[in-house]
Coordinates of C-alpha atoms in Angstrom, one line a residue:
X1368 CA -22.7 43.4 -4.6
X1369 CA -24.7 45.7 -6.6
X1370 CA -27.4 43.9 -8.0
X1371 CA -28.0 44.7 -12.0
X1372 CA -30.7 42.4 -12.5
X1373 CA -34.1 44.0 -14.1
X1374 CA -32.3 47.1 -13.3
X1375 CA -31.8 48.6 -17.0
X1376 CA -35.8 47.5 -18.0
X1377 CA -37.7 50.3 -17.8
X1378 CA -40.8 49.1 -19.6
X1379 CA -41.9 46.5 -22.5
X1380 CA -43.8 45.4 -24.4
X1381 CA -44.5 43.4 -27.9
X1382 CA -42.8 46.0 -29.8
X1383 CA -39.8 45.1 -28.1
X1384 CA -38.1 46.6 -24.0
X1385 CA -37.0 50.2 -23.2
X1386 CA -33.6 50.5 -21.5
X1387 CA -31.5 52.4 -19.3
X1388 CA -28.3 52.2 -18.9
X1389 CA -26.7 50.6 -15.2
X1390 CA -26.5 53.0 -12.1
X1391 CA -22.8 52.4 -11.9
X1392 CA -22.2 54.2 -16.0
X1393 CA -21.7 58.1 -16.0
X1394 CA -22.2 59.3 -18.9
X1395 CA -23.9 62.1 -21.1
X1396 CA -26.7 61.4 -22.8
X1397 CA -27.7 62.8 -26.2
X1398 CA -30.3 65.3 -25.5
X1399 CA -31.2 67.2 -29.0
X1400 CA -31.7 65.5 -32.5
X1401 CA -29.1 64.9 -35.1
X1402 CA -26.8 63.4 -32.2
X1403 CA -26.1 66.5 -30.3
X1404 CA -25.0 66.1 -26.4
X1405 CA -25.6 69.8 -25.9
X1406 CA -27.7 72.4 -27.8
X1407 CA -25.8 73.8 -30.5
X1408 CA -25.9 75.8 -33.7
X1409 CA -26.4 73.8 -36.8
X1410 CA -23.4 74.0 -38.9
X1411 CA -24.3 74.7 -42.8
X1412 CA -23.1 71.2 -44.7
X1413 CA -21.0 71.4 -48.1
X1414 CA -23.3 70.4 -50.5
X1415 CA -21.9 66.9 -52.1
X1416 CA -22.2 66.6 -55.7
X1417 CA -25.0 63.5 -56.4
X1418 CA -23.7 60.1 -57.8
X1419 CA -24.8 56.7 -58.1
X1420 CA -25.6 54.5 -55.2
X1421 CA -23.0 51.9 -54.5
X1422 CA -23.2 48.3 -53.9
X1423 CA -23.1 48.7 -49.9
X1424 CA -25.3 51.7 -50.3
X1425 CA -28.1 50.1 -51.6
X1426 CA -27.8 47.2 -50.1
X1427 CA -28.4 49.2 -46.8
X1428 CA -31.1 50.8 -48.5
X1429 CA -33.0 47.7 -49.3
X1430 CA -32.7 46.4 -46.1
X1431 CA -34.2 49.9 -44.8
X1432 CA -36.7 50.0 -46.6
X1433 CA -37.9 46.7 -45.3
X1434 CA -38.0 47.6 -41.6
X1435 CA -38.2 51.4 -41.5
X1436 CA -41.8 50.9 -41.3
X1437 CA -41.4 48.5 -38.4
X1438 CA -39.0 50.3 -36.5
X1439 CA -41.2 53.9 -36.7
X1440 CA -44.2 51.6 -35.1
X1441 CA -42.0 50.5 -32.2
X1442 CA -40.5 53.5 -31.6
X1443 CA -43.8 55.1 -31.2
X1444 CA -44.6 52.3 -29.3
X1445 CA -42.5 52.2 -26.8
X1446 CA -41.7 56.4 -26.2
X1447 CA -45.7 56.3 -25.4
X1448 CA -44.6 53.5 -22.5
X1449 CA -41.9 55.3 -21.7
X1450 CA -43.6 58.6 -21.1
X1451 CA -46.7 56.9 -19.7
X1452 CA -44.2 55.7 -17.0
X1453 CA -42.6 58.7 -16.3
X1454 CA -39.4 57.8 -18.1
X1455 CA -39.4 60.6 -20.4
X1456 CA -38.0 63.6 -20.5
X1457 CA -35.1 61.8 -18.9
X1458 CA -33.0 63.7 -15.9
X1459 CA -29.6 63.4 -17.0
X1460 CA -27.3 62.2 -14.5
X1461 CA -25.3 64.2 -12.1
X1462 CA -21.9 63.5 -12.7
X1463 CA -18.9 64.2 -10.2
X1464 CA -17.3 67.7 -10.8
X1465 CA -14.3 66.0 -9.6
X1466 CA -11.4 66.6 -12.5
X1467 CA -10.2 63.4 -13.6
X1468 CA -6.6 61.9 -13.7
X1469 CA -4.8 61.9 -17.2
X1470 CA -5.6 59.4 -19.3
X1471 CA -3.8 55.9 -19.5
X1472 CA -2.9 54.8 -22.9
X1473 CA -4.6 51.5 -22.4
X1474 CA -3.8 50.1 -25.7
X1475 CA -0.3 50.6 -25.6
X1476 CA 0.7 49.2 -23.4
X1477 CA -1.4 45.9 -24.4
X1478 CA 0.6 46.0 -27.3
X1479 CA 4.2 46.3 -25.5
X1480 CA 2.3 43.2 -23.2
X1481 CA 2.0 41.5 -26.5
X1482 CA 5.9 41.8 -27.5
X1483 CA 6.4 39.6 -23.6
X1484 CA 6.5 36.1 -24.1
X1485 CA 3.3 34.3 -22.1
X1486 CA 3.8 32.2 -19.0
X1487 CA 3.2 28.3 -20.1
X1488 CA 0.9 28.4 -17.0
X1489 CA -1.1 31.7 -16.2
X1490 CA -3.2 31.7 -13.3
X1491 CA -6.1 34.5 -11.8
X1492 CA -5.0 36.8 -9.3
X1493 CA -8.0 37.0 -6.4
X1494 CA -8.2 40.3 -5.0
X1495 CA -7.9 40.7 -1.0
X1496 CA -9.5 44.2 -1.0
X1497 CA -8.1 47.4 -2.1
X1498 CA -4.5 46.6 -3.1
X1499 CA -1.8 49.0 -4.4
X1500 CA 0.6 47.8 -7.2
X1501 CA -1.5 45.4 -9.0
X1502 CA 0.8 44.4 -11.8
X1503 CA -2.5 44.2 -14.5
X1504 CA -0.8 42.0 -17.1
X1505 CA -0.4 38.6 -17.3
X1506 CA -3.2 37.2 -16.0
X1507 CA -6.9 37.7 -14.9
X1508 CA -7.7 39.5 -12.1
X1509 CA -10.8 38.3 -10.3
X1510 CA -12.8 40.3 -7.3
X1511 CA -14.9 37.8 -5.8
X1512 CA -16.1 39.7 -2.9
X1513 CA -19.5 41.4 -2.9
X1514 CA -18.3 45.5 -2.6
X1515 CA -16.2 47.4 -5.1
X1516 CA -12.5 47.4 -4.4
X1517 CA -10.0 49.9 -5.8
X1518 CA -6.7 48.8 -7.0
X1519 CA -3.6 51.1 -7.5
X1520 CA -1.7 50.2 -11.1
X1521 CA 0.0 53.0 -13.5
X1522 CA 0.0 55.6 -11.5
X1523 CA -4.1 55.7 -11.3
X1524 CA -6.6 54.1 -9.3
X1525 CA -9.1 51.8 -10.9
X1526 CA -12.6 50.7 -9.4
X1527 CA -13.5 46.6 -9.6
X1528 CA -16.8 45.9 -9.0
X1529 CA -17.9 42.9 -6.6
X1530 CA -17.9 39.8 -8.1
X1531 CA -16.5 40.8 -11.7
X1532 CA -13.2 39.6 -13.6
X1533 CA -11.2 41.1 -16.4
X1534 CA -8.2 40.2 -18.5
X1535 CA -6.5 43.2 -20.0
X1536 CA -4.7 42.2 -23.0
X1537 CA -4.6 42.6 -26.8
X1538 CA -5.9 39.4 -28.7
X1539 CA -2.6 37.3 -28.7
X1540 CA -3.0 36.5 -25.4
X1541 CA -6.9 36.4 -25.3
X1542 CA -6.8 32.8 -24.7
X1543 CA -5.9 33.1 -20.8
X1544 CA -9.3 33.6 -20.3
X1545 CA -9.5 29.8 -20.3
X1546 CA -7.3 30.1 -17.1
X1547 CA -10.2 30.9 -15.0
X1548 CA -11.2 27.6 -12.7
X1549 CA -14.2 26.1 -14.2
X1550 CA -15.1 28.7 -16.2
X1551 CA -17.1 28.5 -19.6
X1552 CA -19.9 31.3 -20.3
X1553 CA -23.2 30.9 -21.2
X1554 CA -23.1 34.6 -22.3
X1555 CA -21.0 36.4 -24.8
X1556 CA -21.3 40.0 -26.1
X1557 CA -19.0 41.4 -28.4
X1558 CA -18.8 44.9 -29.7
X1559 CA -15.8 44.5 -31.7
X1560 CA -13.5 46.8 -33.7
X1561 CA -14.9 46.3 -36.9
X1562 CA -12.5 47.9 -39.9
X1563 CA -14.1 51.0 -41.7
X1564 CA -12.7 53.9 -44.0
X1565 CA -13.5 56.6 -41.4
X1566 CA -11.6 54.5 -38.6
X1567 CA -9.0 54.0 -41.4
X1568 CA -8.7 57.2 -42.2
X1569 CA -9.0 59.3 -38.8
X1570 CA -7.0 56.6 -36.6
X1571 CA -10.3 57.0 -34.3
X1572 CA -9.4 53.4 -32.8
X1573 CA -7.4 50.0 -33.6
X1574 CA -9.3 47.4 -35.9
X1575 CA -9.6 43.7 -36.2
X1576 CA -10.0 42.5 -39.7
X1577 CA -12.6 39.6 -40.5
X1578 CA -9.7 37.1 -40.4
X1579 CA -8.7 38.1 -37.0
X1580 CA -11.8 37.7 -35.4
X1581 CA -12.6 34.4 -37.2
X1582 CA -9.2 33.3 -34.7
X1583 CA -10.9 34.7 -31.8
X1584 CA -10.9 31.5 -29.3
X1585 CA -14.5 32.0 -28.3
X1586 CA -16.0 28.6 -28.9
X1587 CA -13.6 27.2 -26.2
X1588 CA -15.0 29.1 -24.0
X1589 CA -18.6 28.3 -24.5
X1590 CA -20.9 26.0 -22.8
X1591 CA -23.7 24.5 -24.5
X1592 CA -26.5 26.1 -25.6
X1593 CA -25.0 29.6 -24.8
X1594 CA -26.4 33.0 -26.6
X1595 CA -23.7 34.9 -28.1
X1596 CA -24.7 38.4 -29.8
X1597 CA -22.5 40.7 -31.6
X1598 CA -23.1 44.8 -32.2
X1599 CA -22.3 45.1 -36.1
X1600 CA -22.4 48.6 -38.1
X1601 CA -25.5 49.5 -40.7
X1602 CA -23.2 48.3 -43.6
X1603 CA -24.8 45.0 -44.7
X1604 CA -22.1 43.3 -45.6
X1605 CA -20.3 43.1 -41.7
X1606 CA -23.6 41.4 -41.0
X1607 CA -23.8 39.0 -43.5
X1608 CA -20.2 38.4 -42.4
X1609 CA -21.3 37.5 -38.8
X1610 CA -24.4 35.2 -40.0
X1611 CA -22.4 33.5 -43.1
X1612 CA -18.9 33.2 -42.2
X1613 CA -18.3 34.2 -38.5
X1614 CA -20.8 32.4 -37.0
X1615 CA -20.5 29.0 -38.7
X1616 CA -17.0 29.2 -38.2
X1617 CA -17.4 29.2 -34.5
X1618 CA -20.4 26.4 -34.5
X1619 CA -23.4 29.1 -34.2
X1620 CA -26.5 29.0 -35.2
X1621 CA -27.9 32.3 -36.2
X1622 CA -31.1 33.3 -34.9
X1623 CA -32.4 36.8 -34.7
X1624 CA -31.4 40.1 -35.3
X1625 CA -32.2 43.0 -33.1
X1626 CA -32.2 47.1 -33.6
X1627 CA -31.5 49.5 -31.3
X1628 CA -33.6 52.2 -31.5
X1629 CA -31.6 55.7 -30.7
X1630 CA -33.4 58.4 -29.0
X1631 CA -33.2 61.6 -27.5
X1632 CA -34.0 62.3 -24.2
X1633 CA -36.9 63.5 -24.9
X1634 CA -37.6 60.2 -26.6
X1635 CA -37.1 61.6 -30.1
X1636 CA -34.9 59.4 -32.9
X1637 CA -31.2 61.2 -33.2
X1638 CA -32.0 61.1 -36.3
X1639 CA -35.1 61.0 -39.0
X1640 CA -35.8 57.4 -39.9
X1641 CA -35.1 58.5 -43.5
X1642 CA -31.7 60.3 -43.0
X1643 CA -29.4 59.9 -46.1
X1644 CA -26.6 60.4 -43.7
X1645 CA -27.2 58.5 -40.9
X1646 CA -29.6 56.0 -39.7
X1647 CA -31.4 56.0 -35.9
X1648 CA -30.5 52.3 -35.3
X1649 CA -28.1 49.7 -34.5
X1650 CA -28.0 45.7 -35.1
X1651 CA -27.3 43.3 -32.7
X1652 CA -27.0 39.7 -34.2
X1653 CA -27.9 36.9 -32.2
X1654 CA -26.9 33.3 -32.3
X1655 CA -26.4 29.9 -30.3
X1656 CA -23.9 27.5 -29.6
X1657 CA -25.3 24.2 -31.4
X1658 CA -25.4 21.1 -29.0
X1659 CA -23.1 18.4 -29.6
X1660 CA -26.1 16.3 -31.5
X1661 CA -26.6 19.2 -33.6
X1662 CA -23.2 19.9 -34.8
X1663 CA -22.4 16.2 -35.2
X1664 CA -26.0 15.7 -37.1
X1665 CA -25.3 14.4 -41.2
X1666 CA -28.4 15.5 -41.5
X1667 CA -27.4 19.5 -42.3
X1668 CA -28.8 22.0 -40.5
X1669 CA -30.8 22.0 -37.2
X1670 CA -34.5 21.8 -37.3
X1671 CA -36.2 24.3 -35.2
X1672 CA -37.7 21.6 -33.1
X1673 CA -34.4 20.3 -31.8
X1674 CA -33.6 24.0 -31.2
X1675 CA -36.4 24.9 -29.0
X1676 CA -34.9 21.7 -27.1
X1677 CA -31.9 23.4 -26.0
X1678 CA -33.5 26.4 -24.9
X1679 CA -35.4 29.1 -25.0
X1680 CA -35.6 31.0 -28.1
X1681 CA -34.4 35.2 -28.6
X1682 CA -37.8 36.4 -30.7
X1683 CA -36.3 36.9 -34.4
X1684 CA -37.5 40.2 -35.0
X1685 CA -37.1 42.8 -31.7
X1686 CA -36.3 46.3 -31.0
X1687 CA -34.3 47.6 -28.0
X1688 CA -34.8 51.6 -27.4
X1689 CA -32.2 53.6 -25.5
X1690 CA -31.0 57.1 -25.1
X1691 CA -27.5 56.9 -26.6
X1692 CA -24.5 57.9 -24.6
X1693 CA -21.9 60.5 -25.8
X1694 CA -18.9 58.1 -25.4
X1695 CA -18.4 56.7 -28.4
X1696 CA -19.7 53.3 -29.2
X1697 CA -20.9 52.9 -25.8
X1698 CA -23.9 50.7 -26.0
X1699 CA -26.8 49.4 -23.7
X1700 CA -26.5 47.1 -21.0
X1701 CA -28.1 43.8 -22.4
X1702 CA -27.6 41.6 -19.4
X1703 CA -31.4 41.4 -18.3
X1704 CA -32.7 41.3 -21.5
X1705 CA -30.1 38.2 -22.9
X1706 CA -30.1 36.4 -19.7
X1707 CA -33.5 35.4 -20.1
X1708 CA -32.5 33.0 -23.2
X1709 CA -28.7 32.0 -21.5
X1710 CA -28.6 28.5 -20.3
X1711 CA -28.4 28.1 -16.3
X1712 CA -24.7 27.4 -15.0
X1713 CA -22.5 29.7 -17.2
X1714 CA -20.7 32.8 -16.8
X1715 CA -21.3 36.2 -18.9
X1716 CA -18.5 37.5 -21.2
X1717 CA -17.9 40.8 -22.4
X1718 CA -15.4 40.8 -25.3
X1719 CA -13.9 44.2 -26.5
X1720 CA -15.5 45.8 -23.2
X1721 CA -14.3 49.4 -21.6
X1722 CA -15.9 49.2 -18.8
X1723 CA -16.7 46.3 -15.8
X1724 CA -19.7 45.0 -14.6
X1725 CA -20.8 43.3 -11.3
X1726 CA -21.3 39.7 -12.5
X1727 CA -19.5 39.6 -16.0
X1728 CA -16.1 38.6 -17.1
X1729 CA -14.8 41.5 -19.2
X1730 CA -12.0 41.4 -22.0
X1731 CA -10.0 43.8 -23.7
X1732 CA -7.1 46.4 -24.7
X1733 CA -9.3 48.8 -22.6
X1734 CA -11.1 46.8 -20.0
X1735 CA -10.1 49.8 -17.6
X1736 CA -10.5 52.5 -19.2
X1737 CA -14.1 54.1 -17.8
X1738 CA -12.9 52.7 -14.6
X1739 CA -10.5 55.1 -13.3
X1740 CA -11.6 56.8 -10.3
X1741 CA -11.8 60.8 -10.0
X1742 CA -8.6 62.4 -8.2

């Protein structure tokens, strides 16, 4: 098995941990400011006519305002480190010439899955080894051997890394993840569809609304103590969704929020920290799984003591920097970061994931879809 641990950290320090992204993820980087992949001429913008701030808008600006100085500290920070150690100017990666196949419509076909009535009892299919045939629905499919594997499904062949799962399904039938054999994860992260005008509007991808992902089944999955962190968009209110609504819904404690930093490869941000239009940085909310004590507890709320109890502690205030890939809404791999502050004896959980990883359960409409191998 390809070993992924402390193999995305290229440096840290106070300020917060510079990453790469995993061996095993080709990808484009962005290369120039303003989010380019390749050098190209600036197109001239329409110029809009001004108007007043609305409420999201300066709610976004407040919260700027309170870490913009922050953020430009650690991102000088850490792009010293990172070309200190050599990191910078990155080498982009050489990716295969190979043409690939057409594209599988992923996501349809979850959604004709949906329309099939579920087995009472659903079970996980163990791979052998390369296997043609592999009906993908239905159940999870497991590789516990060390090596990749390539299975034949659709017409297409997919890669499975060693000792990785996946269940590809919409969310109705999310729940035979609990099928797995002694399987509760001490790890969750989510990068979920969240619902947006421009994703509205251009039909870019399907999204979940707030009530469908308050249904998600993820506290049965949990074990105690476990770190769960969700990717949210720069409008405030999705994050005051997660830490108000979301995660007290499913029993968690909210604890930190993180930004990622985007950068070039040169190590420039994508975009100026003051950008009108767009903003250099991401969230990541972090939260745990409150213990049985604490959740039973008449008292109200956890003290901080009797969290430190059940673990250790994500810092509250910590940047991530990363060159951002061109695939939309891929993100950083988090796993040797978040590990540090997962309880011992769980699994890790990707929900909403495209791609597998050695190690990790994944879950989604389009679990497969970065893993289909080059004709």
């Amino acid at each position: 098995m390809m070993s992924i641990t402390g193999s995305t950290v290229v440096a840290e320090n106070k300020a917060g941990v510079l990453l790469t992204y995993l061996p095993s993820v080709q990808s484009t980087l962005v290369e120039d400011p303003y989010g380019h992949c390749k050098p190209s001429v600036k197109k001239k913008r329409k110029r809009k006519t001004e108007r007043m701030l609305n409420k999201g808008e300066l709610e976004l600006q407040k919260h700027h305002s309170q870490i913009s100085e922050w953020l430009s500290s650690c991102h000088l920070s850490l792009s010293s480190l990172g070309t200190q150690n050599g990191y910078f100017p990155v080498t982009q990666p050489q990716l295969s010439s190979t043409p690939l196949v057409p594209e599988v419509d992923l996501v349809s076909l979850c959604n004709l899955d949906a329309l099939t009535t579920a087995q009472e009892e659903t079970s996980t299919y163990i791979l052998k080894g390369d296997e043609d045939s592999v009906e993908l629905f239905g159940h999870v499919i497991s590789n516990k051997g060390s090596c990749d594997v390539t299975v034949s499904a659709l017409g297409v062949r997919f890669t499975v890394p060693g000792q990785s799962s996946f269940l590809l399904s919409d969310v109705s039938k999310m729940h035979q993840l609990s099928t797995l054999p002694s399987q509760s994860f001490g790890l969750v992260v989510m990068d979920p569809p969240w619902e947006n005008r421009s994703a509205i509007r251009g039909k870019k991808y399907s999204w979940l609304s707030n009530l469908q992902l308050i249904d998600l089944p993820v506290p049965g999955l949990l074990i105690e103590g476990a770190v769960v962190a969700v990717w949210v968009t720069n409008k405030r209110s999705i994050a005051q969704f997660v830490r108000e609504i979301l995660f007290p819904h499913w029993d968690i404690e909210y604890i930190a929020e993180w930004l990622w930093i985007k950068v070039t490869t040169k190590g420039e941000l994508v975009w100026p920290m003051d950008s009108a239009h767009k903003k250099p940085y991401e969230s990541l909310l972090i939260g745990r799984l409150r213990s049985a004590n604490e959740s039973d507890s008449p008292s109200g709320p956890p003290t901080k003591i009797r969290r430190i109890a059940s673990g250790k502690l994500p810092p509250t205030q910590y940047s991530l920097m990363a060159v951002p890939s061109c695939i939309h809404s891929q993100k950083p791999y988090l796993g040797d970061v978040l590990d540090r502050y997962a309880p011992n004896g769980g699994g890790r959980l990707e929900l909403f994931a495209r791609n597998l990883l050695p190690g990790w359960t994944s879950w989604g409409n389009e679990v497969l879809k970065f893993q289909v191998q080059r004709t």
